[in-house]
Short mmCIF file of C-alpha atoms in Angstrom, two decimals:
data_model
loop_
_atom_site.label_atom_id
_atom_site.label_comp_id
_atom_site.label_asym_id
_atom_site.label_seq_id
_atom_site.Cartn_x
_atom_site.Cartn_y
_atom_site.Cartn_z
CA PRO W 1 20.50 -38.00 24.20
CA SER W 2 16.98 -39.48 24.22
CA LEU W 3 17.32 -40.46 20.55
CA ARG W 4 20.69 -42.08 21.17
CA GLY W 5 19.28 -44.12 24.10
CA GLY W 6 16.39 -45.35 21.98
CA VAL W 7 18.73 -46.54 19.26
CA LEU W 8 20.88 -48.44 21.80
CA CYS W 9 17.80 -50.21 23.22
CA LEU W 10 16.73 -51.21 19.72
CA ILE W 11 20.16 -52.65 18.91
CA THR W 12 20.21 -54.64 22.21
CA PHE W 13 16.76 -56.11 21.50
CA LEU W 14 17.79 -57.20 18.01
CA GLU W 15 21.00 -58.85 19.30
CA ARG W 16 19.00 -60.97 21.73
CA LYS W 17 16.83 -62.17 18.84
CA ASN W 18 19.96 -63.08 16.82
CA THR W 19 18.77 -60.83 14.05
CA MET W 20 21.20 -59.00 11.84
CA VAL W 21 19.98 -55.51 10.92
CA LYS W 22 21.61 -52.46 9.43
CA VAL W 23 20.88 -49.26 11.33
CA LYS W 24 21.39 -45.84 9.69
CA LEU W 25 21.62 -42.73 11.84
CA MET W 26 20.65 -39.31 10.52
CA GLN W 27 22.77 -36.46 11.84
CA ARG W 28 22.39 -32.68 11.25
CA ASP W 29 25.06 -30.05 11.51
CA ALA W 30 24.06 -27.67 14.28
CA HIS W 31 26.03 -24.83 12.70
CA THR W 32 24.27 -24.88 9.34
CA GLN W 33 20.84 -26.41 10.08
CA GLY W 34 18.55 -25.61 12.94
CA SER W 35 20.95 -23.14 14.59
CA ARG W 36 19.53 -20.43 16.82
CA GLU W 37 20.89 -16.97 17.47
CA ARG W 38 19.55 -16.97 21.02
CA THR W 39 18.37 -19.67 23.39
CA GLY W 40 14.86 -18.25 23.34
CA ASP W 41 14.47 -18.54 19.57
CA ALA W 42 12.43 -21.33 18.03
CA HIS W 43 14.19 -24.19 16.30
CA ALA W 44 14.30 -24.06 12.52
CA ILE W 45 11.96 -26.58 10.92
CA PRO W 46 13.09 -28.22 7.65
CA ARG W 47 10.84 -27.50 4.66
CA ASN W 48 9.81 -29.78 1.87
CA LEU W 49 10.26 -27.75 -1.33
CA ASP W 50 8.15 -30.09 -3.45
CA PRO W 51 5.43 -27.93 -5.10
CA ALA W 52 2.98 -30.81 -4.90
CA GLN W 53 3.11 -30.62 -1.11
CA HIS W 54 2.16 -26.90 -1.10
CA PRO W 55 -0.90 -26.35 -3.31
CA MET W 56 -1.70 -22.94 -1.69
CA GLU W 57 1.84 -21.59 -1.69
CA ARG W 58 1.17 -18.73 -4.14
CA ALA W 59 -1.91 -17.60 -2.29
CA ARG W 60 -0.04 -17.57 1.02
CA GLU W 61 2.85 -15.68 -0.56
CA LEU W 62 0.49 -13.04 -1.95
CA ALA W 63 -1.11 -12.63 1.46
CA ARG W 64 2.35 -12.18 2.96
CA ALA W 65 3.17 -9.56 0.30
CA VAL W 66 0.05 -7.57 1.20
CA THR W 67 1.00 -7.80 4.86
CA ALA W 68 4.55 -6.72 4.07
CA ALA W 69 3.28 -3.67 2.18
CA LYS W 70 1.03 -2.75 5.12
CA LEU W 71 3.89 -3.13 7.58
CA ASP W 72 6.08 -0.89 5.47
CA ARG W 73 3.41 1.81 5.54
CA MET W 74 2.89 1.39 9.26
CA PHE W 75 6.57 1.79 10.07
CA ALA W 76 7.07 4.72 7.64
CA LYS W 77 8.17 7.55 9.92
CA PRO W 78 10.81 9.44 7.92
CA LEU W 79 11.34 12.56 10.04
CA ARG W 80 14.16 12.07 12.54
CA CYS W 81 14.52 15.56 14.00
CA ALA W 82 14.21 19.28 13.28
CA LEU W 83 17.24 21.44 14.09
CA GLU W 84 16.41 24.93 15.34
CA GLY W 85 18.73 27.88 15.78
CA HIS W 86 18.86 29.82 12.52
CA GLY W 87 17.34 33.28 12.54
CA ASP W 88 16.31 33.31 8.89
CA ALA W 89 15.67 31.06 5.91
CA VAL W 90 18.20 28.29 5.27
CA TYR W 91 19.59 28.61 1.74
CA ALA W 92 22.63 26.31 1.68
CA LEU W 93 23.68 22.88 2.98
CA SER W 94 26.86 20.85 2.63
CA SER W 95 28.34 17.59 3.91
CA THR W 96 31.48 15.55 3.33
CA CYS W 97 32.60 11.93 3.51
CA ALA W 98 35.41 12.91 5.89
CA ARG W 99 32.91 13.79 8.62
CA LEU W 100 29.79 11.63 8.55
CA ASP W 101 28.48 13.05 11.84
CA ALA W 102 28.51 16.72 10.83
CA PHE W 103 27.22 19.09 8.14
CA VAL W 104 27.14 22.84 7.53
CA SER W 105 24.15 25.09 6.84
CA GLY W 106 23.98 28.73 5.72
CA ALA W 107 21.08 31.13 6.32
CA ALA W 108 19.78 34.40 4.93
CA ASP W 109 20.95 36.33 8.02
CA GLY W 110 24.60 35.70 7.08
CA GLU W 111 25.18 32.95 9.65
CA LEU W 112 26.91 29.65 8.99
CA ARG W 113 26.35 26.77 11.44
CA LEU W 114 28.18 23.50 12.02
CA TRP W 115 25.79 20.78 13.22
CA HIS W 116 26.57 17.58 15.12
CA VAL W 117 24.09 14.95 13.94
CA PRO W 118 24.18 12.42 16.86
CA THR W 119 23.26 15.09 19.40
CA ALA W 120 21.17 17.23 16.99
CA ARG W 121 22.95 20.40 18.15
CA ALA W 122 25.00 23.18 16.62
CA THR W 123 28.61 23.07 17.79
CA ARG W 124 29.82 26.25 16.11
CA SER W 125 28.25 29.41 14.67
CA PHE W 126 30.24 31.42 12.09
CA ARG W 127 29.21 35.06 11.72
CA GLY W 128 31.00 37.23 9.20
CA HIS W 129 28.78 37.81 6.20
CA THR W 130 26.66 40.95 6.11
CA ALA W 131 24.12 39.50 3.67
CA ALA W 132 22.46 36.18 2.92
CA VAL W 133 24.67 33.10 2.60
CA ARG W 134 23.80 31.68 -0.80
CA GLY W 135 26.24 28.77 -0.92
CA CYS W 136 28.59 26.75 1.26
CA CYS W 137 30.78 23.70 0.90
CA ILE W 138 33.12 21.59 3.01
CA ALA W 139 36.58 20.65 1.79
CA PRO W 140 37.13 16.92 1.15
CA THR W 141 39.45 16.78 4.18
CA GLY W 142 36.67 18.08 6.45
CA ALA W 143 39.00 20.68 8.00
CA THR W 144 37.64 23.83 6.36
CA ALA W 145 34.37 25.22 5.04
CA ILE W 146 33.86 27.86 2.34
CA SER W 147 30.85 30.20 2.15
CA VAL W 148 29.72 32.84 -0.35
CA SER W 149 27.18 35.57 0.14
CA ASP W 150 25.27 38.39 -1.50
CA ASP W 151 27.87 40.76 0.01
CA THR W 152 30.31 39.60 -2.74
CA THR W 153 32.71 38.00 -0.23
CA VAL W 154 34.19 34.53 -0.08
CA ARG W 155 35.13 33.31 3.40
CA MET W 156 37.00 30.20 4.47
CA TRP W 157 36.41 28.89 8.00
CA ARG W 158 38.32 26.36 10.05
CA LEU W 159 36.01 23.59 11.27
CA PRO W 160 36.78 22.41 14.82
CA GLN W 161 37.44 18.75 15.51
CA MET W 162 36.32 19.00 19.14
CA ALA W 163 34.07 16.30 20.58
CA VAL W 164 30.56 17.15 21.64
CA THR W 165 30.32 14.63 24.49
CA ASP W 166 32.64 14.37 27.45
CA ASN W 167 32.15 10.73 28.44
CA ALA W 168 30.71 7.42 27.28
CA MET W 169 27.29 8.25 28.74
CA GLY W 170 26.84 10.96 26.11
CA HIS W 171 26.42 14.01 28.37
CA VAL W 172 26.44 17.11 26.21
CA THR W 173 29.14 19.60 27.11
CA ASN W 174 28.19 22.52 24.85
CA ARG W 175 24.51 23.31 25.07
CA THR W 176 24.87 26.44 22.93
CA ALA W 177 26.87 26.98 19.77
CA THR W 178 30.20 28.78 20.05
CA THR W 179 30.14 31.94 17.95
CA THR W 180 33.00 32.76 15.57
CA SER W 181 33.28 36.33 14.25
CA ALA W 182 34.50 37.59 10.89
CA ASP W 183 37.96 38.27 12.26
CA ASP W 184 38.35 34.57 13.04
CA ALA W 185 37.88 33.55 9.41
CA LEU W 186 40.82 31.64 8.00
CA PHE W 187 40.67 33.53 4.71
CA SER W 188 38.40 36.22 3.24
CA PHE W 189 38.33 38.21 0.02
CA HIS W 190 35.99 39.91 -2.44
CA SER W 191 35.17 38.36 -5.79
CA LYS W 192 36.94 39.84 -8.77
CA GLY W 193 33.84 39.60 -10.93
CA GLY W 194 31.77 41.81 -8.65
CA GLY W 195 28.12 41.35 -7.83
CA ALA W 196 26.42 38.89 -5.55
CA LEU W 197 27.77 35.36 -5.30
CA ARG W 198 25.18 32.61 -5.61
CA GLY W 199 27.05 29.30 -5.36
CA VAL W 200 30.29 27.58 -4.41
CA ASP W 201 31.56 24.02 -4.61
CA HIS W 202 34.84 22.27 -3.87
CA ALA W 203 36.50 19.71 -6.11
CA TYR W 204 36.47 16.17 -4.80
CA GLU W 205 39.63 14.64 -3.41
CA THR W 206 41.41 12.75 -6.19
CA SER W 207 44.95 12.25 -7.38
CA SER W 208 44.74 15.19 -9.80
CA LEU W 209 46.12 18.65 -9.07
CA SER W 210 42.62 20.19 -9.18
CA SER W 211 41.51 18.40 -6.01
CA THR W 212 42.34 21.54 -3.97
CA TYR W 213 40.35 23.89 -6.22
CA PHE W 214 36.96 25.39 -5.50
CA ALA W 215 34.67 27.29 -7.87
CA VAL W 216 32.59 30.39 -7.11
CA ALA W 217 29.51 31.30 -9.19
CA GLY W 218 28.38 34.91 -9.64
CA SER W 219 28.61 37.10 -12.70
CA CYS W 220 31.15 34.53 -13.94
CA VAL W 221 32.85 31.37 -12.70
CA GLU W 222 36.04 31.91 -10.74
CA VAL W 223 38.24 28.98 -9.74
CA TYR W 224 40.56 29.38 -6.74
CA ASP W 225 43.22 27.17 -5.23
CA GLY W 226 42.33 26.46 -1.61
CA ALA W 227 45.84 25.29 -0.77
CA LYS W 228 47.57 28.56 -1.73
CA LEU W 229 44.97 30.92 -0.16
CA THR W 230 45.44 33.59 -2.82
CA LYS W 231 42.90 36.24 -3.77
CA GLU W 232 43.65 35.88 -7.48
CA PRO W 233 41.59 33.19 -9.29
CA VAL W 234 43.38 30.40 -11.07
CA SER W 235 40.87 30.43 -13.93
CA THR W 236 37.87 32.51 -14.95
CA PHE W 237 35.09 31.28 -17.25
CA SER W 238 32.11 33.07 -18.80
CA TRP W 239 29.74 32.36 -21.68
CA GLY W 240 27.21 35.13 -22.19
CA CYS W 241 25.36 34.93 -18.88
CA ASP W 242 24.72 37.80 -16.47
CA THR W 243 24.31 35.71 -13.32
CA LEU W 244 25.17 32.12 -12.49
CA VAL W 245 23.06 30.69 -9.67
CA TYR W 246 24.61 27.25 -9.11
CA VAL W 247 27.90 25.39 -9.53
CA ARG W 248 28.73 21.73 -8.91
CA PHE W 249 31.90 19.64 -9.45
CA ASN W 250 31.91 16.12 -10.85
CA ALA W 251 32.52 13.56 -8.11
CA ALA W 252 34.60 11.20 -10.27
CA GLU W 253 36.27 13.64 -12.68
CA SER W 254 37.44 16.53 -10.52
CA ASN W 255 38.33 18.61 -13.60
CA LEU W 256 34.70 18.77 -14.74
CA PHE W 257 32.02 21.02 -13.26
CA ALA W 258 28.69 22.47 -14.34
CA THR W 259 26.81 25.72 -13.72
CA ALA W 260 23.20 26.86 -14.04
CA GLY W 261 22.42 30.46 -14.94
CA THR W 262 19.60 32.94 -15.32
CA ASP W 263 19.84 32.70 -19.15
CA ARG W 264 18.17 29.23 -18.94
CA CYS W 265 21.47 27.52 -19.77
CA VAL W 266 23.44 24.72 -18.17
CA VAL W 267 27.14 25.03 -19.04
CA LEU W 268 29.81 22.34 -18.70
CA TYR W 269 33.42 23.29 -17.97
CA ASP W 270 36.80 21.56 -17.92
CA LEU W 271 39.66 22.98 -15.85
CA ARG W 272 42.14 21.61 -18.38
CA SER W 273 40.84 24.00 -21.03
CA SER W 274 40.56 27.78 -21.02
CA THR W 275 36.99 27.92 -22.35
CA PRO W 276 33.69 26.20 -21.47
CA VAL W 277 33.04 22.87 -23.15
CA ARG W 278 29.28 22.51 -23.76
CA LYS W 279 26.20 24.65 -23.35
CA LEU W 280 22.64 23.40 -23.00
CA LYS W 281 19.69 25.81 -23.29
CA GLN W 282 16.13 24.96 -22.23
CA GLN W 283 12.80 26.75 -22.40
CA THR W 284 12.79 27.46 -18.67
CA ARG W 285 15.56 28.17 -16.18
CA SER W 286 17.40 25.48 -14.25
CA ASN W 287 18.00 26.32 -10.59
CA CYS W 288 20.37 23.48 -9.69
CA VAL W 289 22.48 20.70 -11.17
CA SER W 290 24.12 17.56 -9.76
CA TRP W 291 26.44 14.89 -11.19
CA ASN W 292 25.94 11.17 -10.79
CA PRO W 293 28.88 9.97 -8.64
CA MET W 294 28.85 6.46 -10.15
CA GLU W 295 28.24 7.50 -13.77
CA PRO W 296 30.45 10.57 -14.30
CA TYR W 297 28.97 11.41 -17.70
CA ASN W 298 25.38 11.72 -16.39
CA PHE W 299 23.95 14.75 -14.61
CA VAL W 300 20.50 15.95 -13.58
CA CYS W 301 19.19 19.51 -13.36
CA GLY W 302 16.17 20.85 -11.48
CA ASN W 303 14.03 23.21 -13.51
CA GLU W 304 11.51 25.99 -12.97
CA ASP W 305 8.88 23.95 -14.86
CA HIS W 306 8.59 21.62 -11.83
CA ASN W 307 10.56 18.79 -13.48
CA ALA W 308 14.06 17.35 -13.21
CA TYR W 309 15.89 16.39 -16.40
CA SER W 310 18.63 13.77 -16.64
CA TYR W 311 21.23 14.22 -19.40
CA ASP W 312 24.22 12.42 -20.79
CA MET W 313 27.02 14.89 -21.47
CA ARG W 314 28.08 12.81 -24.49
CA ASN W 315 24.72 13.45 -26.18
CA LEU W 316 22.80 16.58 -25.18
CA GLU W 317 20.30 16.36 -28.03
CA ARG W 318 17.69 14.79 -25.74
CA ALA W 319 17.14 14.13 -22.06
CA LEU W 320 17.59 10.64 -20.70
CA CYS W 321 14.53 10.99 -18.50
CA VAL W 322 12.03 13.56 -17.27
CA HIS W 323 11.35 13.19 -13.54
CA LYS W 324 7.91 14.52 -12.64
CA ASP W 325 5.88 14.94 -9.44
CA HIS W 326 6.59 18.40 -8.06
CA VAL W 327 4.01 21.15 -8.51
CA SER W 328 6.44 24.05 -8.14
CA ALA W 329 10.03 24.95 -9.02
CA ILE W 330 12.85 22.66 -7.90
CA MET W 331 15.30 24.68 -5.82
CA ASP W 332 18.01 22.12 -4.99
CA ILE W 333 19.06 18.65 -6.04
CA ASP W 334 21.66 16.15 -4.88
CA PHE W 335 22.62 12.58 -5.78
CA SER W 336 22.93 9.71 -3.35
CA PRO W 337 26.47 8.31 -2.91
CA THR W 338 25.27 5.13 -4.64
CA GLY W 339 24.15 7.06 -7.73
CA ARG W 340 20.87 5.16 -7.86
CA GLU W 341 18.64 7.97 -6.66
CA PHE W 342 18.63 11.70 -5.99
CA VAL W 343 16.76 14.05 -3.68
CA THR W 344 15.03 17.28 -4.66
CA GLY W 345 13.80 20.20 -2.59
CA SER W 346 11.01 22.25 -4.08
CA TYR W 347 9.17 25.51 -3.65
CA ASP W 348 6.00 23.46 -3.06
CA ARG W 349 7.24 22.61 0.48
CA THR W 350 8.05 18.95 -0.21
CA VAL W 351 11.18 16.82 -0.42
CA ARG W 352 11.11 13.99 -2.95
CA ILE W 353 13.44 11.10 -3.74
CA PHE W 354 13.63 9.95 -7.37
CA PRO W 355 15.28 6.90 -8.93
CA SER W 356 18.07 8.06 -11.20
CA HIS W 357 17.26 5.82 -14.17
CA GLY W 358 13.98 6.51 -15.92
CA GLY W 359 11.30 4.33 -17.44
CA SER W 360 7.62 3.78 -16.82
CA GLY W 361 6.01 3.69 -13.44
CA GLY W 362 4.85 6.01 -10.74
CA VAL W 363 2.99 6.34 -7.51
CA ALA W 364 -0.42 7.60 -6.55
CA VAL W 365 -1.20 10.28 -4.02
CA SER W 366 -4.22 10.95 -1.85
CA ALA W 367 -5.21 14.09 -0.01
CA SER W 368 -4.75 14.11 3.72
CA ALA W 369 -7.61 14.66 6.11
CA PRO W 370 -8.45 18.25 7.11
CA GLY W 371 -6.06 19.43 9.77
CA ALA W 372 -3.89 16.34 9.54
CA GLY W 373 -0.29 16.96 10.44
CA GLY W 374 2.81 14.84 10.65
CA SER W 375 5.15 13.75 7.94
CA GLY W 376 4.25 12.27 4.61
CA GLY W 377 4.16 8.61 3.77
CA VAL W 378 6.49 6.60 1.59
CA SER W 379 6.50 3.72 -0.78
CA ALA W 380 8.03 0.29 -0.34
CA LEU W 381 8.59 -0.13 -4.05
CA ASP W 382 11.85 0.68 -5.77
CA THR W 383 10.13 2.01 -8.87
CA SER W 384 12.46 2.86 -11.72
CA GLY W 385 10.02 5.24 -13.34
CA GLN W 386 9.70 8.97 -13.84
CA ARG W 387 7.77 9.44 -10.61
CA SER W 388 9.24 9.94 -7.17
CA ARG W 389 9.86 7.03 -4.85
CA ASP W 390 9.19 8.98 -1.64
CA VAL W 391 7.71 12.32 -0.67
CA TYR W 392 8.41 13.95 2.69
CA HIS W 393 6.58 16.90 4.20
CA THR W 394 5.38 18.29 7.50
CA LYS W 395 2.51 20.53 8.42
CA ARG W 396 4.65 23.57 9.22
CA MET W 397 7.56 23.10 6.81
CA GLY W 398 8.18 26.09 4.56
CA ARG W 399 9.55 26.26 1.07
CA VAL W 400 12.51 23.91 0.74
CA MET W 401 15.52 25.90 -0.46
CA ALA W 402 18.26 23.28 0.08
CA ALA W 403 18.40 19.47 0.15
CA ARG W 404 21.33 17.09 0.53
CA PHE W 405 22.00 13.39 0.93
CA ALA W 406 24.18 12.41 3.87
CA ALA W 407 27.65 11.20 2.95
CA ASP W 408 26.69 7.59 3.75
CA GLY W 409 23.33 7.78 1.95
CA SER W 410 21.26 6.82 5.01
CA TYR W 411 19.77 10.25 5.69
CA VAL W 412 18.47 13.28 3.82
CA VAL W 413 18.93 16.83 5.12
CA SER W 414 16.67 19.70 4.05
CA GLY W 415 16.66 23.42 4.79
CA SER W 416 13.57 25.59 4.39
CA ASP W 417 12.48 29.20 4.86
CA ASP W 418 10.84 28.42 8.21
CA PHE W 419 14.36 28.74 9.75
CA ASN W 420 14.64 24.97 10.36
CA VAL W 421 16.93 22.20 9.17
CA ARG W 422 15.31 18.77 9.09
CA ILE W 423 16.89 15.33 8.98
CA TRP W 424 14.95 12.55 7.24
CA LYS W 425 15.59 8.87 6.77
CA ALA W 426 16.39 7.90 3.20
CA ARG W 427 14.23 4.80 3.74
CA ALA W 428 11.26 5.88 5.80
CA SER W 429 10.51 2.43 7.23
CA GLU W 430 14.15 1.56 7.89
CA PRO W 431 14.74 0.74 11.60
CA VAL W 432 17.15 2.97 13.50
CA GLY W 433 19.84 1.44 15.67
CA VAL W 434 21.31 -2.04 15.86
CA VAL W 435 19.48 -4.56 13.67
CA LEU W 436 19.95 -8.25 14.44
CA PRO W 437 20.66 -10.66 11.57
CA ALA W 438 17.25 -12.31 11.93
CA GLU W 439 15.46 -8.95 11.71
CA ARG W 440 17.59 -7.88 8.76
CA GLN W 441 16.71 -11.09 6.96
CA ALA W 442 13.00 -10.57 7.68
CA ILE W 443 13.14 -7.02 6.29
CA ALA W 444 14.88 -8.24 3.14
CA TYR W 445 12.27 -11.00 2.75
CA ARG W 446 9.39 -8.51 3.04
CA ARG W 447 10.97 -6.20 0.48
CA ALA W 448 11.49 -9.09 -1.92
CA LEU W 449 7.85 -10.10 -1.52
CA VAL W 450 6.60 -6.60 -2.30
CA SER W 451 8.96 -6.29 -5.27
CA LYS W 452 7.85 -9.67 -6.66
CA HIS W 453 4.13 -8.88 -6.40
CA LYS W 454 4.25 -5.16 -7.21
CA HIS W 455 2.15 -5.73 -10.34
CA ILE W 456 -0.75 -7.03 -8.23
CA GLN W 457 -3.29 -4.27 -7.59
CA SER W 458 -3.80 -5.09 -3.92
CA VAL W 459 -0.05 -4.78 -3.26
CA ARG W 460 0.57 -1.84 -5.58
CA GLN W 461 -2.30 0.20 -4.15
CA ILE W 462 -0.99 -0.11 -0.59
CA ALA W 463 2.70 0.29 -1.35
CA ASN W 464 2.38 3.26 -3.72
CA SER W 465 -0.31 5.30 -2.00
CA ARG W 466 0.71 8.22 0.17
CA LYS W 467 -0.85 11.27 1.73
CA VAL W 468 0.12 14.78 0.71
CA PRO W 469 -1.26 18.17 1.74
CA LYS W 470 -4.45 19.29 0.07
CA VAL W 471 -2.71 22.16 -1.65
CA ILE W 472 -0.38 19.68 -3.38
CA LYS W 473 -3.34 17.56 -4.41
CA SER W 474 -5.23 20.53 -5.84
CA GLU W 475 -2.17 21.90 -7.65
CA SER W 476 -1.52 18.46 -9.15
CA ALA W 477 -5.06 18.41 -10.52
CA LYS W 478 -4.63 21.91 -12.00
CA LYS W 479 -1.32 20.91 -13.55
CA LYS W 480 -2.91 17.85 -15.13
CA VAL W 481 -5.61 20.04 -16.70
CA GLN W 482 -2.96 22.37 -18.12
CA LEU W 483 -0.89 19.53 -19.57
CA ASP W 484 -3.98 17.95 -21.12
CA SER W 485 -4.91 21.30 -22.66
CA GLU W 486 -1.42 21.70 -24.16
CA LYS W 487 -1.60 18.19 -25.59
CA ARG W 488 -5.00 18.86 -27.19
CA LYS W 489 -3.63 22.04 -28.74
CA ARG W 490 -0.66 20.22 -30.24
CA ASP W 491 -2.91 17.49 -31.60
CA ARG W 492 -5.27 20.03 -33.19
CA VAL W 493 -2.43 22.00 -34.76
CA LYS W 494 -1.07 18.79 -36.25
CA ALA W 495 -4.51 17.67 -37.45
CA HIS W 496 -5.21 21.00 -39.23
CA SER W 497 -1.79 21.33 -40.82
CA LYS W 498 -0.39 19.96 -44.03
CA PRO W 499 0.92 16.43 -43.55
CA GLY W 500 4.63 16.43 -42.76
CA THR W 501 4.85 20.14 -41.83
CA VAL W 502 4.35 19.65 -38.08
CA VAL W 503 6.81 17.31 -36.40
CA GLU W 504 5.70 15.97 -33.05
CA LYS W 505 8.48 16.21 -30.46
CA GLY W 506 8.74 13.85 -27.55
CA GLU W 507 8.73 14.99 -23.96
CA ARG W 508 12.48 14.51 -23.61
CA VAL W 509 13.16 16.85 -26.54
CA ARG W 510 10.31 19.35 -26.27
CA LYS W 511 11.85 21.53 -23.54
CA LEU W 512 15.32 21.56 -25.11
CA LEU W 513 16.06 24.53 -27.35
CA ARG W 514 19.64 23.87 -28.44
CA SER W 515 23.06 22.62 -27.36
CA ASP W 516 26.27 24.39 -28.34
CA GLU W 517 29.94 23.48 -28.20
#
């Protein structure tokens, strides 16, 4: 209004002077320029993008990148909560897209628990196994859960759909978990193969007929139809292995699944055939395997040699990438729903998140102060290298036996032998709760700054550094000495051999013994 009044006064003055003048008014659209989300926000100021008007723009942008990296480290608090209630080590975890607010965990005391994530409480306790629960899975519909144990039994449980809160204020109605006995199991039977059962997985919900099947791993692989509830397996597979320790279905191709066994082999199966398809043998045993949900032909296996190996099932002659950072055996592995990263749980008491596609890169670690507790730090960089993007740990966390991504990819769940289940944020510095558009834009701007200047030492040093326990630091140093010694031995053998007799194998081929069809 003040601007409009000034223009009117100017026009009146010029008319009295009998002067003809052309007046141009500049008008801005309030919806696209200078708009505010709230009345208390500052007005947007137009910028002149001419580089000549900003001679120190790069220096200011670098300073903002350093600040953004520091802020990411300051806000890095990955641990959300620790769920107590199990009476023994947690060996199995499972979640499903049908129920984003719940997951199932199995312990060594034979108990299976259904957890409600928003309230961080167990809503149901299933007791029926007489030995350790080695594997569990939830059906794609979210209505049933299947568990296997060392007592050679397979049990199917009905998951309740009851609400945990009784009103909008969120008052908890069930403070303690409701116990379900073995007689309340929906279905129970002993495995035909005999021996302890080590893993189970359900096929993903697709249009194929195999979407109701689930596979049980023990002395052999037995495939059952969950819709018919019969004790006779639909198919049985075996390929020269005494014990299979892990089984996992392909998320996109429900007819494909893979197993890991004690004979150091990873075997691929197809339900449409009567025999296994491919067999991959390594120098050391693989404890777990997981398929990429967005790239159905790629899978990754966690090995006893502290590394995770990514493979393409179309060419098993070499690994796509070797993911390194753990200092002990990898016990469990699971892909994010996006397929861009996967989480690993290790015997070294840490949980790490790796990018799925390999290359060069990595992060540095530094030993924590004596007696320092809390959870480990994270990195703001989305490195696409062999090293882990994040490492999570606590002072009292035991050996991590199970690790899973949440169905929406925002959280990571881990189970360890200290009887606890822990929930972590997939992005440690990600805010929890409602994020306003202005804050979301600021977070995206800070991440873009750090990604743009990640090659600068001042930014890289802050964003990549993290604190780990001293035992991890010391074991990493010992492992580096061992690897350097092995490399020197290979170089000396090659130097003192006849030219052409010793062929140097790359790291992606060195651990692979053979692949059979």
